[in-house]
Coordinates of C-alpha atoms in Angstrom, one line a residue:
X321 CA 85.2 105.8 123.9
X322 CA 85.9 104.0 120.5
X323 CA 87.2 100.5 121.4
X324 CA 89.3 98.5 119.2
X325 CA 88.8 94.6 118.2
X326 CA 92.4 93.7 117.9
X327 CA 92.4 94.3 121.3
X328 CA 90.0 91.7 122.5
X329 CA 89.9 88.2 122.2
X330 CA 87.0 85.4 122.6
X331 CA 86.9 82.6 124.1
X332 CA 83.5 82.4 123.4
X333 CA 82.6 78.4 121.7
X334 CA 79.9 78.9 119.2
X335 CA 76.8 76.5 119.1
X336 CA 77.2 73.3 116.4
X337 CA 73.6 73.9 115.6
X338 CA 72.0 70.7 117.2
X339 CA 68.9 70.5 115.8
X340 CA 68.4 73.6 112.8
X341 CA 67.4 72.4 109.8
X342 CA 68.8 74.2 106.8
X343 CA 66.3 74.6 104.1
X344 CA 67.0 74.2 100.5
X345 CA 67.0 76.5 98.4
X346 CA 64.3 75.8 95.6
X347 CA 66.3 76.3 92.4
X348 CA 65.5 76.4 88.7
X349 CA 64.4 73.1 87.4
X350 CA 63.6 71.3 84.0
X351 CA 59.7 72.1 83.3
X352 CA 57.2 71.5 81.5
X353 CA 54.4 73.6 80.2
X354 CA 50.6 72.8 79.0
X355 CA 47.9 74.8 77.4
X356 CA 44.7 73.7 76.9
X357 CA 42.2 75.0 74.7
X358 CA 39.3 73.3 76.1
X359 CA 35.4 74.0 77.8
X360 CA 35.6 75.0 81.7
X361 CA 35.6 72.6 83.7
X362 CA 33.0 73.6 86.6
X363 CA 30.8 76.8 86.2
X364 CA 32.7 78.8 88.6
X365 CA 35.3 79.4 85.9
X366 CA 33.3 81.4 83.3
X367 CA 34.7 84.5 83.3
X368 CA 31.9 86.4 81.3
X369 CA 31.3 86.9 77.6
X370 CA 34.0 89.6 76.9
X371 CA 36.9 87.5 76.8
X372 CA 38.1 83.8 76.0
X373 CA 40.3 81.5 78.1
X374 CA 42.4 79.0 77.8
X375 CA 43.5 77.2 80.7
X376 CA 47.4 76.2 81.4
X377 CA 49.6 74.0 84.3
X378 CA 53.1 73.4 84.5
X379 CA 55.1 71.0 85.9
X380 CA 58.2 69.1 86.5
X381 CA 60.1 66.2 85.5
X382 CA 61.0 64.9 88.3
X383 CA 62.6 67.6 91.0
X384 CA 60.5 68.2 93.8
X385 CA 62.2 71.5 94.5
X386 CA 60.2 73.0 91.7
X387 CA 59.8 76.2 92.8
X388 CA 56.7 77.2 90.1
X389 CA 56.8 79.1 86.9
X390 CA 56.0 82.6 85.3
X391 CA 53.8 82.5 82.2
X392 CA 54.3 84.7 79.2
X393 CA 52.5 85.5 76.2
X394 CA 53.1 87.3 73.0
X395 CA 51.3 87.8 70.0
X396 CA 54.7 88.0 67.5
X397 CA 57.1 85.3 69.4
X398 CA 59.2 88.3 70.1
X399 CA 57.7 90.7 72.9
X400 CA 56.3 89.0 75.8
X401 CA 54.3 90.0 78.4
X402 CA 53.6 88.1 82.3
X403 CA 50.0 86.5 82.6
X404 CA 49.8 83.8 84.7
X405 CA 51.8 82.3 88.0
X406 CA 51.5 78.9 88.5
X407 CA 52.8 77.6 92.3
X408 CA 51.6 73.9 92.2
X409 CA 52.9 71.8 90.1
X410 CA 50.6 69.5 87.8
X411 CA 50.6 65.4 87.9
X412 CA 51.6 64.4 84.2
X413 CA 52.2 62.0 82.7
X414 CA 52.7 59.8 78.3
X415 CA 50.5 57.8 77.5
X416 CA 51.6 54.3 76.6
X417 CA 48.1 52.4 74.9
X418 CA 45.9 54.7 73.5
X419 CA 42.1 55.7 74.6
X420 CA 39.8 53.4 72.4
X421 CA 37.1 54.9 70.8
X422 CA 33.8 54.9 72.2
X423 CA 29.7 55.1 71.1
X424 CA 28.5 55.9 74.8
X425 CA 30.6 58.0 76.2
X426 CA 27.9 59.6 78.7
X427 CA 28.7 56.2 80.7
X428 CA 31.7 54.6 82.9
X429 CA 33.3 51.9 80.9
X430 CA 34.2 48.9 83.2
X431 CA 36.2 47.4 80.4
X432 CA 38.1 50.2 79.0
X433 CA 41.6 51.0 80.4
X434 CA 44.5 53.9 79.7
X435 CA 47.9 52.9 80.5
X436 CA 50.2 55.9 81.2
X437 CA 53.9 56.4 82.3
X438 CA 53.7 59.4 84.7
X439 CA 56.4 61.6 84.8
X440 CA 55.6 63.7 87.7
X441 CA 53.1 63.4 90.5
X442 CA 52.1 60.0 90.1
X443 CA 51.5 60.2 94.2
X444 CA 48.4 62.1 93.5
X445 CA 46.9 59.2 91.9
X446 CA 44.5 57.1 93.8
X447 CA 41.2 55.2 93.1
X448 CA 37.9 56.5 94.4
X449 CA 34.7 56.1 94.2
X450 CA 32.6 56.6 91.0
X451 CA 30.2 59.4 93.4
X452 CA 33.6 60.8 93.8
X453 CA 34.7 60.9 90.0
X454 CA 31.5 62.6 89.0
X455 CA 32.3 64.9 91.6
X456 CA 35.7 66.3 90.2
X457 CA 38.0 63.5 91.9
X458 CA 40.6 62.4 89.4
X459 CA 39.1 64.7 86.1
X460 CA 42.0 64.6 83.8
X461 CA 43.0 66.3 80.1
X462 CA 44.1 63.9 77.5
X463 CA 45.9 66.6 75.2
X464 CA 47.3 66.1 71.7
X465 CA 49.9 68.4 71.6
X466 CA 50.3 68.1 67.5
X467 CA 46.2 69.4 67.3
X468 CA 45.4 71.1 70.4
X469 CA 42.6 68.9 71.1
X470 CA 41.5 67.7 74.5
X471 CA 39.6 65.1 75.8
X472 CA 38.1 65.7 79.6
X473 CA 37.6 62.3 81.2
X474 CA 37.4 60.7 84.6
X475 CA 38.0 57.4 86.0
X476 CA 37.8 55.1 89.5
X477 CA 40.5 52.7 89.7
X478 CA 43.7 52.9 89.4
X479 CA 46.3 50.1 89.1
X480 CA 50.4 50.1 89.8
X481 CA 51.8 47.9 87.0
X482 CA 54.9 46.0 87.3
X483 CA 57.2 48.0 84.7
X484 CA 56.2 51.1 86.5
X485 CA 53.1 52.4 84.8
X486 CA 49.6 53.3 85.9
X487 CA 46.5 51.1 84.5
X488 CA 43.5 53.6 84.8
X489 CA 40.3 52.1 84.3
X490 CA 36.6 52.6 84.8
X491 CA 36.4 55.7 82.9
X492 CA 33.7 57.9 82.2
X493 CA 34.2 59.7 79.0
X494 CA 33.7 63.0 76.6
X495 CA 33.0 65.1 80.1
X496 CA 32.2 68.9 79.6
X497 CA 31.2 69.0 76.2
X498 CA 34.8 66.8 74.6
X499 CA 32.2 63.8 73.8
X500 CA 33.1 65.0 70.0
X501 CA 37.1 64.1 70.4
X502 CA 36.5 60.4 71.9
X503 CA 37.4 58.9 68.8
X504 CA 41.4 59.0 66.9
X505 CA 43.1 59.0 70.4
X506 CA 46.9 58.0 69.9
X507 CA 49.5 56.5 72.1
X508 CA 52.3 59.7 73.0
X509 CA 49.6 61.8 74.2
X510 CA 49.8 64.0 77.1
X511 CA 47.5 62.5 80.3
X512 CA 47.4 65.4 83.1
X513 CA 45.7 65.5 86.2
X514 CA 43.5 68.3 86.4
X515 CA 43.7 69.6 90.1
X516 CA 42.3 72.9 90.8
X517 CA 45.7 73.9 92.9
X518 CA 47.4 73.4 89.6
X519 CA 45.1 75.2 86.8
X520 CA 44.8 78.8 85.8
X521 CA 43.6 80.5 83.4
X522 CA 44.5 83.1 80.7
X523 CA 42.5 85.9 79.0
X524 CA 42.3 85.5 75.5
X525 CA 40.5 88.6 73.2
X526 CA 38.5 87.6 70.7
X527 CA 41.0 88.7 68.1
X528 CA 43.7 86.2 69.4
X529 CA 41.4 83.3 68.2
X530 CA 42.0 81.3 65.2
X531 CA 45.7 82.9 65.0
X532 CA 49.0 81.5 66.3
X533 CA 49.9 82.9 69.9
X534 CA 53.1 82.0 71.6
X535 CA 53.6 81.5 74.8
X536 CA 56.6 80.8 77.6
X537 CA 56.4 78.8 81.0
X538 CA 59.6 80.0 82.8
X539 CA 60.9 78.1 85.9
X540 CA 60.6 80.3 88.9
X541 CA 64.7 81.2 89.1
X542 CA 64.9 80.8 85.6
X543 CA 66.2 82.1 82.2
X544 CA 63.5 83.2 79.8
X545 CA 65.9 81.6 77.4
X546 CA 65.3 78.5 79.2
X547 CA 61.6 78.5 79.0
X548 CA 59.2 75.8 77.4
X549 CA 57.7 77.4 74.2
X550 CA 54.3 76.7 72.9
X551 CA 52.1 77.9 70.0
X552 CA 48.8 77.7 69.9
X553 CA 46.0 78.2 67.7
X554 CA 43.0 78.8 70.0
X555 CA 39.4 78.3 68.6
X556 CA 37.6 79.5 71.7
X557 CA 36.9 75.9 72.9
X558 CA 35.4 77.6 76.1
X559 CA 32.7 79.4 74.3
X560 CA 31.5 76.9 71.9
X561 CA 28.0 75.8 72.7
X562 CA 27.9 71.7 73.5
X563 CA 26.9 69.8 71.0
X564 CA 22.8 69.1 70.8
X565 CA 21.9 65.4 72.0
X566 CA 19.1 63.1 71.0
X567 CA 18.9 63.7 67.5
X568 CA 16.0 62.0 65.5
X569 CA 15.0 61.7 62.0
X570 CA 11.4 61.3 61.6
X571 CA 9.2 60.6 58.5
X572 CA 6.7 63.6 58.4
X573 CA 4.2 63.2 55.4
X574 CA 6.6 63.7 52.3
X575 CA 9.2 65.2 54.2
X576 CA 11.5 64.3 57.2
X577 CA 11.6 66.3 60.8
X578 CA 14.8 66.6 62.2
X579 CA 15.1 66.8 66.2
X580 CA 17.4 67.5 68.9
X581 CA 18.0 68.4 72.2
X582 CA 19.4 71.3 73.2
X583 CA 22.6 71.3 75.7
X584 CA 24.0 73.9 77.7
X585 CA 27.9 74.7 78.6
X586 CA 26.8 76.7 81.0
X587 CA 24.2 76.7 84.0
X588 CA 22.9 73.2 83.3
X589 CA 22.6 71.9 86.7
X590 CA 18.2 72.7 86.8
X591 CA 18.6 74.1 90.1
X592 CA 15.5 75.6 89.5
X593 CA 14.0 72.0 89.2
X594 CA 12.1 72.5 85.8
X595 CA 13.9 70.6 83.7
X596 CA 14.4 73.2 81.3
X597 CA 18.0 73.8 79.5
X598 CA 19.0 77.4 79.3
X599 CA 20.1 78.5 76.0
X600 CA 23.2 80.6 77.4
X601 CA 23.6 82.3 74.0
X602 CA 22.5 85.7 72.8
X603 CA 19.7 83.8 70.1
X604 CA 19.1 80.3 69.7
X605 CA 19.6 79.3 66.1
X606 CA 21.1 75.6 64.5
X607 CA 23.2 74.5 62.1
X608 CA 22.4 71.0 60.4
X609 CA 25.1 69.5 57.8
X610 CA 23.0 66.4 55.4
X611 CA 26.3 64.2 54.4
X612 CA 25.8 61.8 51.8
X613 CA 25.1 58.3 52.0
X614 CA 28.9 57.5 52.5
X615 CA 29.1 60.3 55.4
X616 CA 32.1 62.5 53.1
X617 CA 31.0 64.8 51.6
X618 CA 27.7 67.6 52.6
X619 CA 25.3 68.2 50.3
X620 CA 23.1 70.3 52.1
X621 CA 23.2 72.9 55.2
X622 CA 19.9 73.7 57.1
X623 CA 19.0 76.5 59.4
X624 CA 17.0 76.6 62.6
X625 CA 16.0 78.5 65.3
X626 CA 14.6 76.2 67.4
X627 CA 14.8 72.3 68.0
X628 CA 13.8 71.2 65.3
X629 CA 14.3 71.3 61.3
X630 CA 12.1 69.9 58.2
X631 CA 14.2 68.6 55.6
X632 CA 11.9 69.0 52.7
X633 CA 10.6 66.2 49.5
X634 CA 12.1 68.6 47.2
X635 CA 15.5 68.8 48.8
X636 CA 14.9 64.8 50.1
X637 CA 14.7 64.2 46.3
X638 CA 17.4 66.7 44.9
X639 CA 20.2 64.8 47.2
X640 CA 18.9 61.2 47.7
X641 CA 16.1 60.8 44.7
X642 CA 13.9 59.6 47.9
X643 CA 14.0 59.1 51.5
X644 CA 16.8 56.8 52.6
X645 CA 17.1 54.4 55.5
X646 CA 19.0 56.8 57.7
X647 CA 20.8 59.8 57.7
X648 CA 24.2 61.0 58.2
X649 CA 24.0 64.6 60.3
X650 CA 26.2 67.2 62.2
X651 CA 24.0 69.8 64.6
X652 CA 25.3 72.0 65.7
X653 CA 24.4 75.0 68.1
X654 CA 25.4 78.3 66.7
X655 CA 27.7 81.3 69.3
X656 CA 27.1 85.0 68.6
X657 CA 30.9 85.2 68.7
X658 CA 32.8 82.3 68.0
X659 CA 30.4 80.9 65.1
X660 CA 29.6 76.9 65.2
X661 CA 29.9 75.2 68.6
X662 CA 30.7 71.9 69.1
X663 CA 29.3 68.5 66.9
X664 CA 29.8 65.3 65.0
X665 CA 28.5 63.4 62.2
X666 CA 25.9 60.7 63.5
X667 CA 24.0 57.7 61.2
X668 CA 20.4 58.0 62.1
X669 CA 17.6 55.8 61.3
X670 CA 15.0 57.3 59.1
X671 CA 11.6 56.1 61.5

């Protein structure tokens, strides 16, 4: 029998809801989005030879209901495809007094500081150990966002100043093969914590190196039209052998022996205890740039296969008229696929 409501009434006194706790809705907020063209950061993230990567975080200004963001990328700045979901947001922050440059940056610096303003997640930041540093605790990318360079450093101690900002000090710099961008740091750089939950990575093909690629960090709940844009010119920072250490110029009879040390961006712990650097590379071969005297301009590029190069009296004469003092070099370690890894110009003694 069909029964109808307007013939019924309740008395019935509906609960207040003592003790439910409504939860707030996360809702599109006012992000941020990094890319980083820069060398992994442990070896678990190599993701074979077939493909680059760049790695990417978003973030926040200063809403904790950040929900995450949807990445997207597009090789004309017009159709855009998904490729990466970021769910934790990333601890960022400006730097307020630049990084200083630095001759040993293989070392923590008990004198050198970095003063930044965090925007977001400055609650993640807490002093550790230096064991702890070297471990992964409180790794973080130093990104120019006008040249897509990246610094990788870590540091100890950190310091709540009285206008707000963060003094971070005992820093170890240059980690991860970046020893080559310790130098030209400038104040309005990017400082962001780089936590595993917060990091993920994105395919690049070969062919998308060295070209501009545009991508768009959306706000979870978001309009795309709301979206942080970037460009970015990848050179395949991830593949790009480490720069060789140690070099030596050496007086040979007429000529002079060029050494170094090879380095590895990949597999270099000696697990297998014999000291031996794997080459990680389809051949071994160098690349040596002789600058002239004022370090300018080079005069002459040499070749190698192996760790070590003769820079011969003939040539000796043809750029210097005789052997100098010392010697202004760039080594660099040469990839199968993205040409010339990693180096800098050095002054070495002639011995």
């Amino acid at each position: 029998v069909a029964a109808r409501s307007a013939q019924y009434t309740s008395n019935v006194v509906a609960d207040g809801g003592l003790g439910f706790n409504p939860q707030e809705p996360r809702t599109s907020t006012a992000s941020r989005y990094f890319i980083l063209d820069m060398p992994y950061l442990r070896d678990g993230d190599n993701v074979g030879e077939t493909v680059s990567v760049v790695h990417d975080a978003g973030s926040h200004y200063s809403d904790s209901r950040w929900g995450g963001m949807v990445v997207y990328k597009s090789l004309d700045g017009s159709s855009y495809t998904n490729v990466s979901t970021l769910t934790s947001p990333a601890a960022w922050g400006i730097i307020v007094t630049a990084l200083p440059n630095t001759t040993e940056p293989f070392a923590f610096d008990a004198d050198a500081s970095l003063t930044v303003s965090m925007i977001s997640g400055s609650d993640d930041l807490s002093s550790c150990t230096r064991l702890e540093a070297l471990n992964g605790q409180n790794w973080a990318a130093v990104l120019n966002e006008g040249t897509g360079v990246v610094e990788i450093i870590c540091f100890s101690t950190v310091t709540l100043n009285l206008d707000g900002t963060y003094r971070l000090s005992d820093i170890r710099r240059g980690l991860r093969g970046t020893e080559v961008y310790t130098a030209g740091h400038v104040a309005g750089e990017v400082f962001i914590l780089l936590s595993e939950a917060a990091l993920d990575q994105v395919s690049m093909a070969y062919g998308d190196l060295n070209v501009d690629r545009y991508f768009l960090g959306v706000a979870s709940g978001g309009l795309l039209e709301a979206g942080d844009r970037k460009t970015i010119r990848s050179i395949g920072r991830d593949k790009k052998p480490w720069a060789p250490g140690n070099v030596t110029c050496n007086i040979s009879g007429p000529d002079i022996l060029i050494g170094y040390d090879r380095r590895t961006r990949f597999g270099g712990d000696m697990i297998d205890g014999t000291g031996i650097v794997p080459v990680f590379e389809v051949t071994e071969s160098y690349s040596i740039d002789i600058y002239n005297a004022l370090g300018t301009v080079v005069l002459r590029t040499l070749t190698s296969a192996t760790e070590s190069v003769t820079y011969t009296a003939a040539n000796i004469t043809t750029d210097f008229g005789g052997i100098p003092a010392s010697l202004n070099v760039a080594v660099y370690q040469i990839s199968a696929t993205v040409g010339r890894g990693f180096g800098a110009m050095q002054n070495i003694l002639v011995t």
